[in-house]
Amino acid sequence: MQSRRNFIHKITASAISIPLVAGISPKIFGLTETAYHNESELKVAIMGLGSYANRVADAMKDCKRAKVTGVISGTPSKIKDWQARFNIPDKNCYNYENFDGIKDNPDIDAVYIITPNALHHPQTLRVAAAGKHVICEKPMSINAQEGREMIEACKKAGVHLLIGYRMHFEANTLEIVRMRREGELGPIRFFQGLSGFKIGDPTQWRLNRELAGGGAMMDIGIYAINGARYMVGEEPIWVTAQEVKTDPVKFREGVDETITFQLGFPSGAIASCLSTYNMNYLDKFYLNGDKGFAEMQPSTGYGPIRSWTHKGRLDLPHVTHQTTQMDQMAAMILDGKKAIIPVDGEEGWKDMVIIDAIFEAVKTGKKEEIKYL
Ligand code: NAD
């Protein structure tokens, strides 16, 4: 039975639309309804305390609906540091051997997996088995088969599986998607996605096939793939792809340095994309329709995102992507809200199907059909 105080709180909350960040409507951040009606908080344990985890956790200090309450790490010194920074009690700290124990911990609702790509699959299965929601970094897995198993495991456990696609909540991205959906660009004909950077240290896990599942495509090329899908608004049905390798020592067998690829969509729209670990200043989207265009550069970096269309500049206010993402994901998990551009397991899986097809097209040199089976 709910208390009178709770009841009054709920009535009041649902009657007032509380502005989110800097007076911007929640709609622009990718949810179909206001996300901030409910004051409950998603209690999140972070798994893997590396560079992106630090960025996420720092951004979460400004969250209204999500909070770092636990950590899972193999490095005791990092755990100590995080305990101090985020006020995490000993009972919410785990390592990779004992983290199944989270199942009995009411301080943890969800685990955000921010480890090397190949670990996402086994770690998701264990978190789901512990009955906790999973937020998993991109790429969700290293192939479509593993992605499917993750979806099934979370479904079976009755927990959410969300993929860390922060751009799906970014204001410029959402405005361009709105314009395209409402016909302001006319029928879409072409998308260009350029995603890459020059990678440094040759010993890092990103250049180790066992841990990365590939090279640039898994890490950065996935932004062009995912962007092609949400910008065009269709799922591609064929791909052609070409690989170029200038440094076979740094980029060993199975670790792609540069791949250009082309996608075809059911409407006849086409995309031309580049994924690379060997070029800087490569973060650009261009979308072309019969009635207009949209361009973004940078398009998927940490921001501010810069964008313009045939109508002029957009440049909507910058909000730290991971803050918005985690508040919105909390609203999805706690209140059942839906994202405008999905971030669920199926969304992550489609990117993995396309990556599998790109690798196949590189191998065969032929146009490969993309089958979502
Ligand atoms: P990182 O190397 O900085 O951190 C990885 C962490 O995993 C480290 O703390 C490391 O100790 C830990 N780890 C656990 N088991 C390990 C093992 N067996 N081998 C190596 N490290 C192990 O990497 P990162 O940049 O934080 O990337 C982590 C994940 O986050 C990747 O999947 C990456 O694609 C994703 N990521 C996403 C974004 C984004 O914008 N969404 C940005 C950066 C990284």
PDB file of N, CA and C in Angstrom, residues 9 18 22 24 26 32 37 40-41 59 78 85 97 125 137 142 152 161-162 174 181 235 237 243-244 258 319 366:
ATOM      1  N   HIS A   9       2.975  12.857  -3.616  1.00  0.00           N
ATOM      2  CA  HIS A   9       4.170  13.131  -4.406  1.00  0.00           C
ATOM      3  C   HIS A   9       3.941  12.734  -5.858  1.00  0.00           C
ATOM      4  N   ILE A  18       8.765  18.823 -14.933  1.00  0.00           N
ATOM      5  CA  ILE A  18       9.965  19.459 -14.392  1.00  0.00           C
ATOM      6  C   ILE A  18      11.009  19.574 -15.499  1.00  0.00           C
ATOM      7  N   ALA A  22      19.194  22.617 -18.230  1.00  0.00           N
ATOM      8  CA  ALA A  22      19.248  23.933 -18.853  1.00  0.00           C
ATOM      9  C   ALA A  22      17.951  24.283 -19.573  1.00  0.00           C
ATOM     10  N   ILE A  24      15.907  22.470 -21.177  1.00  0.00           N
ATOM     11  CA  ILE A  24      15.599  21.770 -22.423  1.00  0.00           C
ATOM     12  C   ILE A  24      14.581  20.669 -22.134  1.00  0.00           C
ATOM     13  N   PRO A  26      12.744  17.187 -22.012  1.00  0.00           N
ATOM     14  CA  PRO A  26      13.289  15.833 -22.032  1.00  0.00           C
ATOM     15  C   PRO A  26      13.130  15.172 -23.389  1.00  0.00           C
ATOM     16  N   THR A  32      10.278   9.575 -25.144  1.00  0.00           N
ATOM     17  CA  THR A  32       9.002  10.021 -25.665  1.00  0.00           C
ATOM     18  C   THR A  32       8.159  10.712 -24.601  1.00  0.00           C
ATOM     19  N   HIS A  37       9.767  12.512 -13.647  1.00  0.00           N
ATOM     20  CA  HIS A  37       8.623  12.569 -12.748  1.00  0.00           C
ATOM     21  C   HIS A  37       8.865  11.793 -11.473  1.00  0.00           C
ATOM     22  N   SER A  40      12.973   8.186  -7.870  1.00  0.00           N
ATOM     23  CA  SER A  40      13.811   7.069  -7.467  1.00  0.00           C
ATOM     24  C   SER A  40      15.083   7.042  -8.315  1.00  0.00           C
ATOM     25  N   GLU A  41      16.121   6.438  -7.753  1.00  0.00           N
ATOM     26  CA  GLU A  41      17.431   6.455  -8.392  1.00  0.00           C
ATOM     27  C   GLU A  41      17.864   5.056  -8.791  1.00  0.00           C
ATOM     28  N   ALA A  59      30.703  11.804 -14.944  1.00  0.00           N
ATOM     29  CA  ALA A  59      29.494  12.405 -15.523  1.00  0.00           C
ATOM     30  C   ALA A  59      28.263  12.083 -14.672  1.00  0.00           C
ATOM     31  N   LYS A  78      42.629   0.479  -7.462  1.00  0.00           N
ATOM     32  CA  LYS A  78      41.590   1.265  -8.142  1.00  0.00           C
ATOM     33  C   LYS A  78      40.308   1.269  -7.295  1.00  0.00           C
ATOM     34  N   ARG A  85      36.406   8.369  -3.908  1.00  0.00           N
ATOM     35  CA  ARG A  85      35.804   9.381  -4.793  1.00  0.00           C
ATOM     36  C   ARG A  85      34.280   9.330  -4.808  1.00  0.00           C
ATOM     37  N   GLU A  97      36.152 -12.546  -9.597  1.00  0.00           N
ATOM     38  CA  GLU A  97      35.852 -13.902  -9.119  1.00  0.00           C
ATOM     39  C   GLU A  97      34.546 -13.929  -8.331  1.00  0.00           C
ATOM     40  N   LEU A 125      26.281 -12.390 -19.257  1.00  0.00           N
ATOM     41  CA  LEU A 125      25.577 -13.613 -18.841  1.00  0.00           C
ATOM     42  C   LEU A 125      25.602 -13.750 -17.319  1.00  0.00           C
ATOM     43  N   GLU A 137      28.741  -1.616 -22.687  1.00  0.00           N
ATOM     44  CA  GLU A 137      29.360  -0.726 -23.673  1.00  0.00           C
ATOM     45  C   GLU A 137      29.309  -1.322 -25.071  1.00  0.00           C
ATOM     46  N   ILE A 142      31.481  -9.495 -29.702  1.00  0.00           N
ATOM     47  CA  ILE A 142      32.424  -9.475 -30.831  1.00  0.00           C
ATOM     48  C   ILE A 142      31.843 -10.181 -32.055  1.00  0.00           C
ATOM     49  N   GLU A 152      19.120 -13.179 -25.156  1.00  0.00           N
ATOM     50  CA  GLU A 152      18.317 -14.297 -24.616  1.00  0.00           C
ATOM     51  C   GLU A 152      18.523 -14.434 -23.103  1.00  0.00           C
ATOM     52  N   LEU A 161      18.563  -5.105 -20.945  1.00  0.00           N
ATOM     53  CA  LEU A 161      19.895  -5.054 -21.547  1.00  0.00           C
ATOM     54  C   LEU A 161      19.940  -3.797 -22.405  1.00  0.00           C
ATOM     55  N   LEU A 162      20.748  -2.827 -21.989  1.00  0.00           N
ATOM     56  CA  LEU A 162      20.873  -1.563 -22.726  1.00  0.00           C
ATOM     57  C   LEU A 162      22.334  -1.398 -23.169  1.00  0.00           C
ATOM     58  N   LEU A 174      19.292  14.057 -32.257  1.00  0.00           N
ATOM     59  CA  LEU A 174      17.837  13.850 -32.176  1.00  0.00           C
ATOM     60  C   LEU A 174      17.080  14.854 -33.033  1.00  0.00           C
ATOM     61  N   ARG A 181      12.529  12.271 -39.910  1.00  0.00           N
ATOM     62  CA  ARG A 181      11.277  11.534 -39.709  1.00  0.00           C
ATOM     63  C   ARG A 181      10.070  12.347 -40.150  1.00  0.00           C
ATOM     64  N   GLU A 235      17.175  -0.259 -42.085  1.00  0.00           N
ATOM     65  CA  GLU A 235      18.220  -1.254 -41.830  1.00  0.00           C
ATOM     66  C   GLU A 235      18.849  -1.648 -43.164  1.00  0.00           C
ATOM     67  N   ILE A 237      20.569  -3.685 -46.219  1.00  0.00           N
ATOM     68  CA  ILE A 237      20.332  -5.070 -46.671  1.00  0.00           C
ATOM     69  C   ILE A 237      21.517  -5.658 -47.455  1.00  0.00           C
ATOM     70  N   GLU A 243      39.458  -3.533 -47.500  1.00  0.00           N
ATOM     71  CA  GLU A 243      40.389  -3.280 -46.387  1.00  0.00           C
ATOM     72  C   GLU A 243      41.740  -2.792 -46.902  1.00  0.00           C
ATOM     73  N   VAL A 244      42.320  -1.836 -46.185  1.00  0.00           N
ATOM     74  CA  VAL A 244      43.667  -1.362 -46.503  1.00  0.00           C
ATOM     75  C   VAL A 244      44.492  -1.468 -45.220  1.00  0.00           C
ATOM     76  N   THR A 258      42.146  -0.062 -41.561  1.00  0.00           N
ATOM     77  CA  THR A 258      41.240   0.812 -42.313  1.00  0.00           C
ATOM     78  C   THR A 258      40.321  -0.038 -43.188  1.00  0.00           C
ATOM     79  N   VAL A 319      25.388  19.149 -23.402  1.00  0.00           N
ATOM     80  CA  VAL A 319      25.279  18.561 -22.067  1.00  0.00           C
ATOM     81  C   VAL A 319      26.153  17.311 -22.100  1.00  0.00           C
ATOM     82  N   LYS A 366      33.058  -9.642 -52.367  1.00  0.00           N
ATOM     83  CA  LYS A 366      31.759  -9.596 -53.054  1.00  0.00           C
ATOM     84  C   LYS A 366      30.742  -8.773 -52.280  1.00  0.00           C
TER      85      LYS A 366
END
